[in-house]
CSV table of C-alpha atoms in Angstrom, one decimal:
chain,number,residue,atom,x,y,z
A,22,MET,CA,-3.9,1.5,10.4
A,23,GLN,CA,-5.8,3.7,8.0
A,24,GLN,CA,-7.0,1.4,5.2
A,25,VAL,CA,-8.1,-2.1,4.1
A,26,ILE,CA,-5.7,-3.6,1.5
A,27,VAL,CA,-7.2,-5.7,-1.3
A,28,ILE,CA,-4.8,-7.8,-3.4
A,29,GLY,CA,-6.5,-8.7,-6.7
A,30,GLY,CA,-8.9,-6.7,-8.8
A,31,GLY,CA,-11.3,-9.3,-10.0
A,32,LEU,CA,-14.9,-9.5,-8.8
A,33,GLY,CA,-14.0,-10.9,-5.3
A,34,GLY,CA,-11.5,-8.1,-4.7
A,35,LEU,CA,-13.8,-5.4,-6.0
A,36,SER,CA,-16.7,-6.7,-3.9
A,37,ALA,CA,-14.5,-6.6,-0.8
A,38,ALA,CA,-13.3,-3.0,-1.6
A,39,HIS,CA,-16.8,-1.6,-2.1
A,40,THR,CA,-18.0,-3.3,1.0
A,41,ALA,CA,-15.1,-2.0,3.1
A,42,MET,CA,-15.9,1.5,1.9
A,43,GLU,CA,-19.6,1.0,2.8
A,44,GLN,CA,-18.4,0.3,6.3
A,45,GLY,CA,-16.6,3.7,6.4
A,46,CYS,CA,-13.0,2.5,5.6
A,47,LYS,CA,-10.6,3.6,3.0
A,48,VAL,CA,-9.2,1.0,0.6
A,49,VAL,CA,-6.3,0.4,-1.7
A,50,VAL,CA,-6.7,-2.2,-4.4
A,51,ILE,CA,-3.5,-3.8,-5.8
A,52,ASP,CA,-3.3,-5.8,-9.1
A,53,LYS,CA,-0.2,-7.0,-10.9
A,54,ASN,CA,-2.0,-6.6,-14.3
A,55,ALA,CA,-2.4,-3.4,-16.3
A,56,PHE,CA,-6.1,-3.6,-15.7
A,57,PHE,CA,-8.7,-5.0,-13.4
A,58,GLY,CA,-11.0,-7.9,-14.1
A,59,GLY,CA,-9.0,-11.1,-13.7
A,60,ASN,CA,-10.8,-14.3,-14.7
A,61,SER,CA,-14.1,-12.8,-13.5
A,62,THR,CA,-14.7,-11.0,-16.8
A,63,LYS,CA,-14.5,-14.3,-18.6
A,64,ALA,CA,-17.4,-15.9,-16.6
A,65,THR,CA,-20.0,-16.6,-19.3
A,66,SER,CA,-23.0,-18.4,-17.7
A,67,GLY,CA,-24.1,-16.1,-14.8
A,68,ILE,CA,-24.4,-15.8,-11.1
A,69,ASN,CA,-26.6,-17.9,-8.9
A,70,GLY,CA,-29.0,-16.7,-6.3
A,71,ALA,CA,-32.0,-18.1,-4.5
A,72,LEU,CA,-35.0,-15.9,-3.6
A,73,THR,CA,-33.8,-13.0,-5.7
A,74,LYS,CA,-36.0,-10.3,-7.0
A,75,SER,CA,-35.5,-11.6,-10.5
A,76,GLN,CA,-36.6,-15.1,-9.5
A,77,ARG,CA,-39.7,-13.8,-7.7
A,78,ALA,CA,-40.7,-11.8,-10.7
A,79,LEU,CA,-40.5,-15.0,-12.8
A,80,LYS,CA,-42.4,-16.9,-10.1
A,81,ILE,CA,-39.5,-19.4,-9.6
A,82,ASP,CA,-40.1,-21.2,-6.3
A,83,ASP,CA,-36.5,-21.5,-5.0
A,84,SER,CA,-35.0,-21.2,-1.6
A,85,PRO,CA,-31.6,-21.0,0.0
A,86,GLU,CA,-32.2,-24.4,1.6
A,87,ILE,CA,-32.8,-26.0,-1.8
A,88,PHE,CA,-29.8,-24.2,-3.2
A,89,ALA,CA,-27.7,-25.5,-0.3
A,90,GLU,CA,-28.8,-29.0,-0.9
A,91,ASP,CA,-27.9,-28.8,-4.6
A,92,THR,CA,-24.5,-27.3,-3.7
A,93,MET,CA,-23.7,-30.1,-1.2
A,94,ARG,CA,-24.8,-32.7,-3.6
A,95,GLY,CA,-22.7,-31.1,-6.2
A,96,GLY,CA,-19.5,-31.7,-4.3
A,97,ALA,CA,-19.3,-29.2,-1.3
A,98,SER,CA,-18.4,-30.6,2.1
A,99,ARG,CA,-18.4,-27.5,4.4
A,100,PRO,CA,-22.0,-26.8,5.5
A,101,ASP,CA,-20.9,-23.7,7.4
A,102,LEU,CA,-19.5,-22.1,4.2
A,103,VAL,CA,-22.3,-23.4,2.0
A,104,ARG,CA,-24.8,-21.7,4.4
A,105,VAL,CA,-23.1,-18.4,3.9
A,106,LEU,CA,-22.8,-18.9,0.1
A,107,CYS,CA,-26.4,-19.8,-0.4
A,108,GLY,CA,-28.0,-17.8,2.4
A,109,GLU,CA,-26.3,-14.6,1.2
A,110,SER,CA,-26.9,-15.3,-2.5
A,111,ALA,CA,-30.1,-13.3,-2.9
A,112,PRO,CA,-28.7,-10.2,-1.1
A,113,ALA,CA,-25.5,-10.5,-3.1
A,114,VAL,CA,-27.3,-10.6,-6.5
A,115,ASP,CA,-29.8,-7.8,-5.5
A,116,TRP,CA,-26.8,-5.7,-4.3
A,117,ILE,CA,-25.3,-5.9,-7.8
A,118,VAL,CA,-28.6,-4.9,-9.4
A,119,ASP,CA,-29.5,-2.2,-7.0
A,120,LYS,CA,-26.2,-0.6,-6.2
A,121,PHE,CA,-24.5,-0.8,-9.6
A,122,GLY,CA,-27.5,-0.9,-11.9
A,123,ILE,CA,-26.6,-4.2,-13.6
A,124,ASP,CA,-29.2,-6.1,-15.6
A,125,LEU,CA,-29.6,-9.6,-14.2
A,126,SER,CA,-33.2,-10.2,-15.3
A,127,LEU,CA,-32.7,-13.5,-17.2
A,128,VAL,CA,-32.7,-16.7,-15.1
A,129,SER,CA,-31.7,-20.2,-16.4
A,130,ARG,CA,-30.9,-23.6,-15.0
A,131,LEU,CA,-27.3,-25.0,-15.2
A,132,GLY,CA,-26.1,-28.5,-14.6
A,133,GLY,CA,-26.5,-29.8,-11.0
A,134,HIS,CA,-29.2,-27.2,-10.1
A,135,SER,CA,-32.8,-28.3,-9.4
A,136,MET,CA,-34.1,-24.8,-9.9
A,137,PRO,CA,-33.5,-22.1,-12.5
A,138,ARG,CA,-31.3,-19.7,-10.5
A,139,THR,CA,-28.4,-18.6,-12.7
A,140,HIS,CA,-28.8,-14.9,-13.5
A,141,ARG,CA,-27.5,-13.0,-16.4
A,142,GLY,CA,-28.4,-9.9,-18.5
A,143,LYS,CA,-29.6,-9.5,-22.0
A,144,GLU,CA,-26.2,-8.6,-23.4
A,145,ARG,CA,-22.5,-9.4,-23.0
A,146,PHE,CA,-21.1,-12.1,-20.7
A,147,PRO,CA,-22.4,-11.7,-17.2
A,148,GLY,CA,-19.0,-11.8,-15.6
A,149,MET,CA,-17.8,-9.0,-17.8
A,150,THR,CA,-21.0,-6.9,-17.1
A,151,ILE,CA,-20.9,-7.4,-13.4
A,152,THR,CA,-17.1,-6.9,-12.9
A,153,TYR,CA,-17.0,-3.8,-15.2
A,154,GLY,CA,-19.9,-2.3,-13.2
A,155,LEU,CA,-18.0,-2.6,-9.9
A,156,MET,CA,-14.7,-1.6,-11.6
A,157,GLU,CA,-16.0,1.6,-13.1
A,158,LYS,CA,-17.6,2.7,-9.8
A,159,LEU,CA,-14.4,2.1,-7.9
A,160,GLU,CA,-12.5,4.2,-10.5
A,161,GLU,CA,-15.0,7.0,-10.1
A,162,ILE,CA,-14.5,7.0,-6.3
A,163,ALA,CA,-10.7,6.9,-6.7
A,164,GLU,CA,-10.8,9.9,-9.0
A,165,SER,CA,-13.1,12.0,-7.0
A,166,SER,CA,-12.0,11.2,-3.4
A,167,ASP,CA,-9.4,9.7,-1.1
A,168,ARG,CA,-11.6,6.8,-0.1
A,169,ALA,CA,-10.0,4.5,-2.7
A,170,ARG,CA,-6.6,4.1,-4.3
A,171,ILE,CA,-5.8,1.9,-7.3
A,172,LEU,CA,-2.3,0.4,-7.9
A,173,LEU,CA,-2.1,-1.4,-11.2
A,174,LYS,CA,1.1,-3.1,-12.6
A,175,THR,CA,2.0,-3.6,-9.0
A,176,LYS,CA,2.8,-7.0,-7.6
A,177,ALA,CA,2.4,-7.8,-3.9
A,178,THR,CA,5.4,-10.0,-3.0
A,179,LYS,CA,5.0,-10.8,0.7
A,180,LEU,CA,2.7,-10.2,3.7
A,181,LEU,CA,3.9,-8.2,6.7
A,182,THR,CA,3.2,-9.3,10.2
A,183,ASP,CA,3.6,-7.7,13.6
A,184,ARG,CA,5.3,-9.2,16.6
A,185,GLU,CA,2.3,-11.3,17.4
A,186,GLY,CA,2.0,-12.8,14.0
A,187,ASN,CA,-1.0,-10.7,12.9
A,188,VAL,CA,-1.0,-9.5,9.3
A,189,CYS,CA,-0.5,-5.8,9.1
A,190,GLY,CA,0.2,-5.0,5.5
A,191,CYS,CA,2.1,-6.2,2.4
A,192,GLU,CA,5.3,-5.4,0.5
A,193,CYS,CA,4.9,-4.5,-3.2
A,194,VAL,CA,7.0,-3.9,-6.3
A,195,SER,CA,5.8,-1.3,-8.8
A,196,SER,CA,6.3,-1.6,-12.6
A,197,ASP,CA,9.4,0.5,-12.4
A,198,GLY,CA,11.0,-1.8,-9.8
A,199,LYS,CA,10.3,0.4,-6.7
A,200,VAL,CA,9.8,-1.6,-3.5
A,201,PHE,CA,7.3,-0.2,-1.0
A,202,GLN,CA,4.9,-1.2,1.7
A,203,GLU,CA,1.2,-0.7,2.4
A,204,HIS,CA,-0.2,-1.1,5.9
A,205,GLY,CA,-3.6,-2.4,7.0
A,206,PRO,CA,-5.5,-5.7,7.1
A,207,VAL,CA,-5.3,-7.6,3.9
A,208,VAL,CA,-7.9,-9.4,1.7
A,209,ILE,CA,-6.4,-12.0,-0.6
A,210,ALA,CA,-8.4,-12.1,-3.8
A,211,THR,CA,-5.7,-13.2,-6.3
A,212,GLY,CA,-7.6,-16.1,-7.8
A,213,GLY,CA,-6.4,-19.7,-8.2
A,214,PHE,CA,-3.4,-21.4,-9.8
A,215,GLY,CA,-4.9,-22.8,-13.0
A,216,ALA,CA,-2.1,-21.3,-15.0
A,217,ASP,CA,0.7,-21.9,-12.5
A,218,PHE,CA,3.3,-23.6,-14.7
A,219,GLY,CA,6.4,-22.1,-13.1
A,220,ALA,CA,9.2,-23.7,-11.1
A,221,ASP,CA,7.2,-23.5,-7.8
A,222,SER,CA,4.0,-24.6,-9.5
A,223,LEU,CA,1.1,-25.6,-7.2
A,224,LEU,CA,-0.5,-27.3,-10.1
A,225,ALA,CA,2.5,-29.5,-10.8
A,226,LYS,CA,2.8,-30.3,-7.1
A,227,HIS,CA,-0.9,-31.2,-6.4
A,228,ARG,CA,-2.2,-32.2,-9.8
A,229,PRO,CA,0.6,-33.2,-12.1
A,230,ASP,CA,-1.8,-35.4,-14.0
A,231,LEU,CA,-3.6,-32.3,-15.3
A,232,ALA,CA,-0.6,-30.2,-16.3
A,233,HIS,CA,-0.8,-31.3,-19.9
A,234,LEU,CA,-4.4,-30.0,-20.4
A,235,PRO,CA,-5.2,-26.6,-21.8
A,236,THR,CA,-6.6,-23.9,-19.5
A,237,THR,CA,-9.2,-21.1,-19.5
A,238,ASN,CA,-7.1,-19.2,-17.0
A,239,GLY,CA,-5.2,-16.0,-17.7
A,240,ASP,CA,-1.4,-16.1,-17.1
A,241,HIS,CA,-1.9,-14.1,-13.9
A,242,CYS,CA,-3.4,-17.2,-12.1
A,243,THR,CA,-0.2,-18.4,-10.5
A,244,GLY,CA,-1.3,-18.8,-6.9
A,245,ASP,CA,0.5,-15.7,-5.6
A,246,GLY,CA,-1.9,-15.0,-2.8
A,247,LEU,CA,-1.8,-18.6,-1.6
A,248,LYS,CA,2.0,-18.7,-1.5
A,249,MET,CA,2.2,-15.4,0.4
A,250,THR,CA,-0.4,-16.8,2.9
A,251,MET,CA,1.5,-20.0,3.5
A,252,ALA,CA,4.7,-18.0,4.1
A,253,VAL,CA,3.0,-16.4,7.2
A,254,GLY,CA,1.4,-19.6,8.5
A,255,GLY,CA,-1.9,-19.6,6.8
A,256,ASP,CA,-3.2,-23.1,6.0
A,257,MET,CA,-4.4,-24.4,2.6
A,258,VAL,CA,-7.2,-26.8,1.9
A,259,ASP,CA,-8.4,-29.0,-1.0
A,260,LEU,CA,-5.5,-28.0,-3.3
A,261,GLU,CA,-5.8,-31.3,-5.1
A,262,TRP,CA,-9.4,-30.4,-6.3
A,263,VAL,CA,-8.9,-28.7,-9.6
A,264,GLN,CA,-12.0,-28.5,-11.8
A,265,VAL,CA,-11.7,-29.6,-15.4
A,266,HIS,CA,-14.5,-28.0,-17.3
A,267,PRO,CA,-15.9,-30.1,-20.2
A,268,THR,CA,-16.5,-27.3,-22.7
A,269,GLY,CA,-13.4,-25.4,-23.6
A,270,LEU,CA,-13.8,-24.1,-27.2
A,271,ILE,CA,-11.4,-25.4,-29.8
A,272,HIS,CA,-10.4,-23.0,-32.5
A,273,PRO,CA,-10.0,-25.0,-35.7
A,274,ASP,CA,-6.9,-23.0,-36.7
A,275,GLU,CA,-5.3,-23.5,-33.3
A,276,PRO,CA,-6.6,-26.7,-31.9
A,277,ASP,CA,-3.7,-27.3,-29.5
A,278,ALA,CA,-3.6,-23.8,-28.1
A,279,LYS,CA,-2.7,-23.9,-24.3
A,280,VAL,CA,-5.3,-21.2,-23.4
A,281,LYS,CA,-8.9,-21.6,-24.6
A,282,PHE,CA,-12.1,-19.7,-24.3
A,283,LEU,CA,-14.9,-21.3,-22.3
A,284,ALA,CA,-18.2,-22.3,-23.8
A,285,ALA,CA,-20.7,-21.1,-21.2
A,286,GLU,CA,-22.5,-23.8,-19.4
A,287,ALA,CA,-25.6,-21.7,-20.2
A,288,LEU,CA,-25.3,-23.0,-23.7
A,289,ARG,CA,-26.3,-26.4,-22.4
A,290,GLY,CA,-28.7,-24.9,-19.9
A,291,VAL,CA,-30.8,-23.4,-22.8
A,292,GLY,CA,-30.9,-26.8,-24.6
A,293,GLY,CA,-27.6,-27.4,-26.2
A,294,LEU,CA,-26.8,-31.1,-26.9
A,295,LEU,CA,-23.4,-32.9,-26.9
A,296,ILE,CA,-22.8,-35.5,-29.6
A,297,ASP,CA,-19.8,-37.5,-30.5
A,298,ILE,CA,-18.1,-38.1,-33.9
A,299,GLU,CA,-20.8,-40.8,-34.7
A,300,GLY,CA,-23.7,-38.4,-34.0
A,301,ASN,CA,-24.7,-40.0,-30.7
A,302,ARG,CA,-25.4,-38.4,-27.3
A,303,PHE,CA,-23.1,-39.8,-24.6
A,304,CYS,CA,-24.1,-38.1,-21.4
A,305,ASN,CA,-26.6,-36.0,-19.4
A,306,GLU,CA,-25.6,-32.5,-20.7
A,307,LEU,CA,-26.8,-31.0,-17.4
A,308,GLY,CA,-24.8,-33.3,-15.1
A,309,ARG,CA,-21.9,-32.3,-12.9
A,310,ARG,CA,-18.9,-30.9,-14.7
A,311,ASP,CA,-16.6,-33.7,-13.5
A,312,TYR,CA,-19.2,-36.2,-14.8
A,313,VAL,CA,-19.5,-34.7,-18.3
A,314,THR,CA,-15.7,-34.5,-18.5
A,315,GLY,CA,-15.4,-38.1,-17.5
A,316,MET,CA,-17.9,-39.2,-20.1
A,317,MET,CA,-15.9,-37.3,-22.8
A,318,TRP,CA,-12.8,-39.1,-21.9
A,319,LYS,CA,-14.7,-42.4,-22.3
A,320,ASN,CA,-16.1,-41.6,-25.8
A,321,LYS,CA,-14.8,-40.9,-29.3
A,322,GLY,CA,-14.7,-37.3,-30.5
A,323,ILE,CA,-13.4,-35.5,-33.5
A,324,VAL,CA,-9.6,-35.1,-33.4
A,325,LEU,CA,-8.1,-31.8,-34.5
A,326,GLY,CA,-4.3,-31.6,-34.2
A,327,ASN,CA,-3.6,-33.5,-31.0
A,328,THR,CA,-6.9,-32.5,-29.3
A,329,ALA,CA,-10.1,-34.5,-29.2
A,330,GLY,CA,-13.4,-32.6,-29.1
A,331,PHE,CA,-17.1,-33.1,-29.1
A,332,PHE,CA,-19.9,-31.2,-30.8
A,333,LEU,CA,-22.1,-28.8,-28.8
A,334,CYS,CA,-25.2,-28.2,-30.9
A,335,LEU,CA,-27.8,-25.5,-30.3
A,336,ASN,CA,-31.0,-25.4,-32.4
A,337,SER,CA,-32.6,-22.2,-33.5
A,338,LEU,CA,-34.7,-21.7,-30.3
A,339,ALA,CA,-31.7,-22.3,-28.0
A,340,SER,CA,-29.5,-20.1,-30.2
A,341,LYS,CA,-32.1,-17.3,-30.0
A,342,GLU,CA,-32.2,-17.5,-26.2
A,343,ILE,CA,-28.5,-17.0,-25.9
A,344,ALA,CA,-27.9,-15.0,-29.1
A,345,TRP,CA,-25.2,-12.7,-27.7
A,346,HIS,CA,-23.0,-15.6,-26.8
A,347,CYS,CA,-23.4,-17.3,-30.2
A,348,LYS,CA,-22.6,-14.0,-32.0
A,349,HIS,CA,-19.5,-13.5,-29.8
A,350,TYR,CA,-18.2,-17.1,-30.3
A,351,LYS,CA,-18.8,-16.9,-34.1
A,352,GLY,CA,-16.9,-13.6,-34.3
A,353,ARG,CA,-13.9,-15.3,-32.6
A,354,GLY,CA,-14.1,-18.2,-35.1
A,355,ILE,CA,-14.9,-20.8,-32.4
A,356,MET,CA,-18.5,-21.5,-33.4
A,357,LYS,CA,-20.1,-22.1,-36.8
A,358,SER,CA,-23.7,-21.7,-38.0
A,359,PHE,CA,-25.4,-24.2,-40.3
A,360,ASP,CA,-28.7,-24.0,-42.2
A,361,ASN,CA,-29.4,-27.6,-41.2
A,362,MET,CA,-27.7,-30.6,-39.7
A,363,ALA,CA,-27.2,-32.1,-43.2
A,364,ALA,CA,-24.7,-29.3,-43.9
A,365,PHE,CA,-23.1,-29.9,-40.5
A,366,ALA,CA,-22.9,-33.7,-41.1
A,367,LYS,CA,-21.2,-33.1,-44.5
A,368,HIS,CA,-18.7,-30.6,-43.1
A,369,TYR,CA,-17.5,-32.9,-40.3
A,370,ASN,CA,-18.2,-36.3,-42.0
A,371,VAL,CA,-20.7,-37.3,-39.2
A,372,PRO,CA,-23.5,-39.8,-40.2
A,373,LEU,CA,-26.7,-37.7,-40.7
A,374,ALA,CA,-28.9,-40.8,-40.1
A,375,ASN,CA,-27.4,-41.2,-36.6
A,376,ILE,CA,-28.0,-37.5,-35.8
A,377,ASP,CA,-31.6,-37.9,-37.0
A,378,LYS,CA,-32.1,-41.0,-34.8
A,379,THR,CA,-30.5,-39.2,-31.8
A,380,PHE,CA,-32.8,-36.2,-32.2
A,381,LYS,CA,-35.9,-38.3,-32.6
A,382,GLU,CA,-35.1,-40.4,-29.5
A,383,TYR,CA,-34.3,-37.2,-27.6
A,384,ASN,CA,-37.7,-35.7,-28.5
A,385,GLU,CA,-39.5,-38.9,-27.5
A,386,ILE,CA,-37.7,-38.8,-24.1
A,387,ALA,CA,-38.6,-35.2,-23.6
A,388,GLU,CA,-42.2,-35.8,-24.4
A,389,LYS,CA,-42.5,-38.7,-22.0
A,390,GLN,CA,-40.8,-36.7,-19.3
A,391,LYS,CA,-43.2,-33.9,-19.7
A,392,LYS,CA,-46.3,-36.2,-19.6
A,393,ASP,CA,-45.1,-38.4,-16.7
A,394,PRO,CA,-42.1,-36.9,-14.9
A,395,ASP,CA,-42.2,-39.2,-11.9
A,396,ASN,CA,-42.2,-42.7,-13.3
A,397,GLY,CA,-39.3,-43.1,-15.8
A,398,PRO,CA,-37.2,-46.2,-15.6
A,399,TYR,CA,-33.9,-44.5,-14.9
A,400,GLU,CA,-32.6,-42.6,-11.9
A,401,ALA,CA,-32.4,-38.8,-12.6
A,402,TYR,CA,-29.5,-36.7,-11.6
A,403,GLY,CA,-30.5,-34.7,-8.6
A,404,GLY,CA,-33.2,-37.1,-7.6
A,405,GLY,CA,-36.4,-38.4,-9.2
A,406,LYS,CA,-36.9,-40.5,-12.3
A,407,SER,CA,-36.1,-40.0,-16.0
A,408,TYR,CA,-36.8,-41.7,-19.3
A,409,ASP,CA,-33.3,-40.8,-20.4
A,410,VAL,CA,-30.7,-43.5,-20.0
A,411,TRP,CA,-28.3,-40.7,-19.0
A,412,GLY,CA,-30.6,-39.4,-16.3
A,413,LYS,CA,-31.6,-36.0,-17.8
A,414,LYS,CA,-34.9,-34.7,-16.6
A,415,PHE,CA,-35.0,-31.1,-17.8
A,416,PHE,CA,-35.5,-30.5,-21.5
A,417,THR,CA,-35.5,-27.0,-22.9
A,418,ASN,CA,-36.2,-25.4,-26.3
A,419,GLY,CA,-37.2,-28.6,-28.1
A,420,PRO,CA,-38.0,-30.3,-30.3
A,421,MET,CA,-34.7,-31.1,-32.1
A,422,ASP,CA,-35.0,-31.3,-35.9
A,423,VAL,CA,-32.2,-32.0,-38.4
A,424,ASN,CA,-33.9,-29.5,-40.8
A,425,ASP,CA,-33.6,-26.7,-38.2
A,426,ALA,CA,-30.8,-24.2,-38.2
A,427,PHE,CA,-28.0,-24.8,-35.7
A,428,HIS,CA,-25.0,-23.2,-34.0
A,429,VAL,CA,-22.3,-25.7,-33.4
A,430,ALA,CA,-19.0,-25.5,-31.5
A,431,ILE,CA,-16.3,-28.1,-30.8
A,432,VAL,CA,-15.5,-28.4,-27.1
A,433,THR,CA,-12.8,-30.2,-25.1
A,434,PRO,CA,-12.0,-30.6,-21.3
A,435,VAL,CA,-9.9,-27.7,-19.9
A,436,ILE,CA,-8.4,-26.7,-16.5
A,437,HIS,CA,-10.9,-24.2,-15.3
A,438,TYR,CA,-11.2,-23.6,-11.6
A,439,CYS,CA,-9.3,-24.4,-8.4
A,440,MET,CA,-11.7,-25.4,-5.6
A,441,GLY,CA,-8.8,-25.4,-3.1
A,442,GLY,CA,-7.2,-22.4,-1.6
A,443,MET,CA,-6.9,-20.6,1.8
A,444,ARG,CA,-8.5,-22.3,4.7
A,445,ILE,CA,-11.1,-19.9,6.0
A,446,ASN,CA,-14.0,-19.7,8.4
A,447,ASP,CA,-17.5,-18.3,7.8
A,448,ASP,CA,-16.2,-14.8,8.4
A,449,ALA,CA,-13.7,-15.3,5.6
A,450,GLU,CA,-10.8,-15.1,8.1
A,451,SER,CA,-7.6,-17.0,7.2
A,452,LEU,CA,-7.0,-20.0,9.5
A,453,ARG,CA,-3.8,-21.8,10.6
A,454,ALA,CA,-3.5,-25.6,10.5
A,455,ASN,CA,-4.6,-25.7,14.2
A,456,GLY,CA,-7.7,-23.7,13.5
A,457,GLU,CA,-6.5,-20.5,14.9
A,458,VAL,CA,-7.3,-17.3,13.0
A,459,VAL,CA,-4.5,-15.4,11.2
A,460,LYS,CA,-5.7,-12.0,12.4
A,461,GLY,CA,-5.7,-9.3,9.8
A,462,LEU,CA,-5.9,-11.7,6.8
A,463,TYR,CA,-9.0,-12.6,4.8
A,464,SER,CA,-9.9,-14.3,1.5
A,465,ALA,CA,-12.5,-14.1,-1.3
A,466,GLY,CA,-13.1,-15.6,-4.6
A,467,GLU,CA,-11.1,-18.5,-6.0
A,468,ALA,CA,-8.3,-17.9,-3.6
A,469,ALA,CA,-10.6,-19.0,-0.8
A,470,GLY,CA,-10.7,-22.8,-0.3
A,471,GLY,CA,-13.2,-25.3,1.0
A,472,ILE,CA,-16.4,-23.5,-0.2
A,473,HIS,CA,-17.0,-25.8,-3.2
A,474,GLY,CA,-15.4,-29.1,-2.0
A,475,SER,CA,-14.5,-31.5,-4.8
A,476,ASN,CA,-16.6,-29.9,-7.5
A,477,ARG,CA,-18.1,-26.5,-8.1
A,478,LEU,CA,-21.5,-26.0,-9.7
A,479,GLY,CA,-21.8,-23.6,-12.6
A,480,GLY,CA,-22.8,-20.1,-11.5
A,481,ASN,CA,-21.3,-20.4,-8.1
A,482,SER,CA,-17.9,-18.8,-8.9
A,483,LEU,CA,-19.2,-15.3,-9.5
A,484,LEU,CA,-21.5,-15.8,-6.5
A,485,ASP,CA,-18.6,-16.9,-4.3
A,486,CYS,CA,-16.7,-13.8,-5.4
A,487,VAL,CA,-19.5,-11.4,-4.4
A,488,VAL,CA,-20.7,-13.2,-1.2
A,489,PHE,CA,-17.2,-13.8,0.3
A,490,GLY,CA,-16.0,-10.5,-1.1
A,491,ARG,CA,-18.7,-8.8,0.9
A,492,VAL,CA,-18.0,-11.0,3.9
A,493,SER,CA,-14.2,-10.4,3.8
A,494,GLY,CA,-14.8,-6.7,3.3
A,495,ARG,CA,-17.0,-6.5,6.3
A,496,SER,CA,-14.6,-8.6,8.4
A,497,ALA,CA,-11.6,-6.6,7.4
A,498,ALA,CA,-13.4,-3.3,8.1
A,499,ARG,CA,-14.5,-4.5,11.5
A,500,TYR,CA,-10.9,-5.6,12.4
A,501,LEU,CA,-9.5,-2.2,11.2
A,502,THR,CA,-12.1,-0.3,13.3
A,503,GLU,CA,-11.4,-2.4,16.4
A,504,ALA,CA,-7.7,-2.0,16.0
A,505,ASN,CA,-8.0,1.8,15.7
A,506,ILE,CA,-10.3,1.9,18.8
A,507,LYS,CA,-7.7,0.0,20.8
A,508,TYR,CA,-5.0,2.4,19.6
A,509,ILE,CA,-7.0,5.4,20.6
A,510,GLU,CA,-7.8,3.9,24.0
A,511,ALA,CA,-4.1,3.0,24.5
A,512,ALA,CA,-3.2,6.6,23.5
A,513,LYS,CA,-5.6,8.0,26.1
A,514,SER,CA,-4.1,5.7,28.8
A,515,GLY,CA,-0.5,6.7,27.8
A,516,THR,CA,0.6,3.3,26.4
A,517,ALA,CA,0.3,4.1,22.7
A,518,ALA,CA,4.0,4.3,22.2
A,519,ALA,CA,4.2,0.6,22.8
A,520,ALA,CA,1.4,-0.2,20.4
A,521,LYS,CA,2.4,-2.8,17.8
A,522,LEU,CA,0.3,-1.1,15.1
């Protein structure tokens, strides 16, 4: 074998490819789309990291242990995988900054996190910035050397195995219908199945109750890698855990569109408030995604077409902190700006008096929390006490004033992320149902299951891609090197003719 095969050109696959090359191996990256990026380029909030250079520069007192506690509290159930995710988070973020020159100097706090640890740059969506950085570097390498090959518009259709059941390559179909094979250990980085609405749909099989919801996933997210893995005996885990994100953006001209853009969780992280059609808050905006979604389903929103939505409101300070996002959303027609909340209230027929009351109460709560953070009457999410009936304890970019300028979007729950996927160990190796390793097969990104448990915290998806992309790249490179050493030794002893590779 002469190469590591990576199926999927999102951030997980690109991280695996670069890492395998760092280990001295050649790589081929296969993607069925006409371009790399996958869902990774859509990630809008940032990438988490504990003890990063950016955090230290901002004097944020975080640690991998605190991060791991938050992740476990957020829904994860595999301490071994969480240790890798959180323990390797700072090296992963710093690798992106140092090796690819990506700006990740801004750090914010998302829902479920007890510390600000979600990194992004000053412009563009962080998923786009990070993924493009790795993509452009891979393209440079492929154009100038034989260390990397890129196969676009090429669909991997099945995995190849040797006589002992080890994965040794894949079969592919090119855009012109040509069937061919690539040989080497394989990293599956094909994403989830959040747009798998076909005849053999994993979504319909494991979560038929969600099939009616819109999705943020591109039409390439059909579980291809998972289905190929199952065909060679690889086990799956947590396929029933599909994350519904509370803030898919409703376009007023196409409210019932099946595919929706995501409103970055960072919009709430910088101080955005959620209000219903009556002008009232109804949840802790920084709670877990499944919690916020559940609270939306219990409350009354504005109905556009057949879709109910809620108002996500950012005052001038919050809007300024996340200005690029607001400009982008406005350009797409999925966010509006208002000179004041009176104009907003008139436009949507929401009682201004209720909004004013909501804002004043919110400001009072924030002030009490600032003066006496430990003695509020309510339990706070993540521990401690709060003066907010919904348990919010972090308040940013206040005060809220109806006379201030606002950016407002209408948001609704959407299928967003599949926590389930390939069962792996902490070396990103594929596992069978009995716990045995499927040798030569690895996973990274959303295709890997068990990392996030029943609910994923915001900012952990890009991190998962980079951390387990790097882990799978190292593991695949190690396996390839060991296999080649064995082949050379066998050749020296005269038994190479019988070698299975």
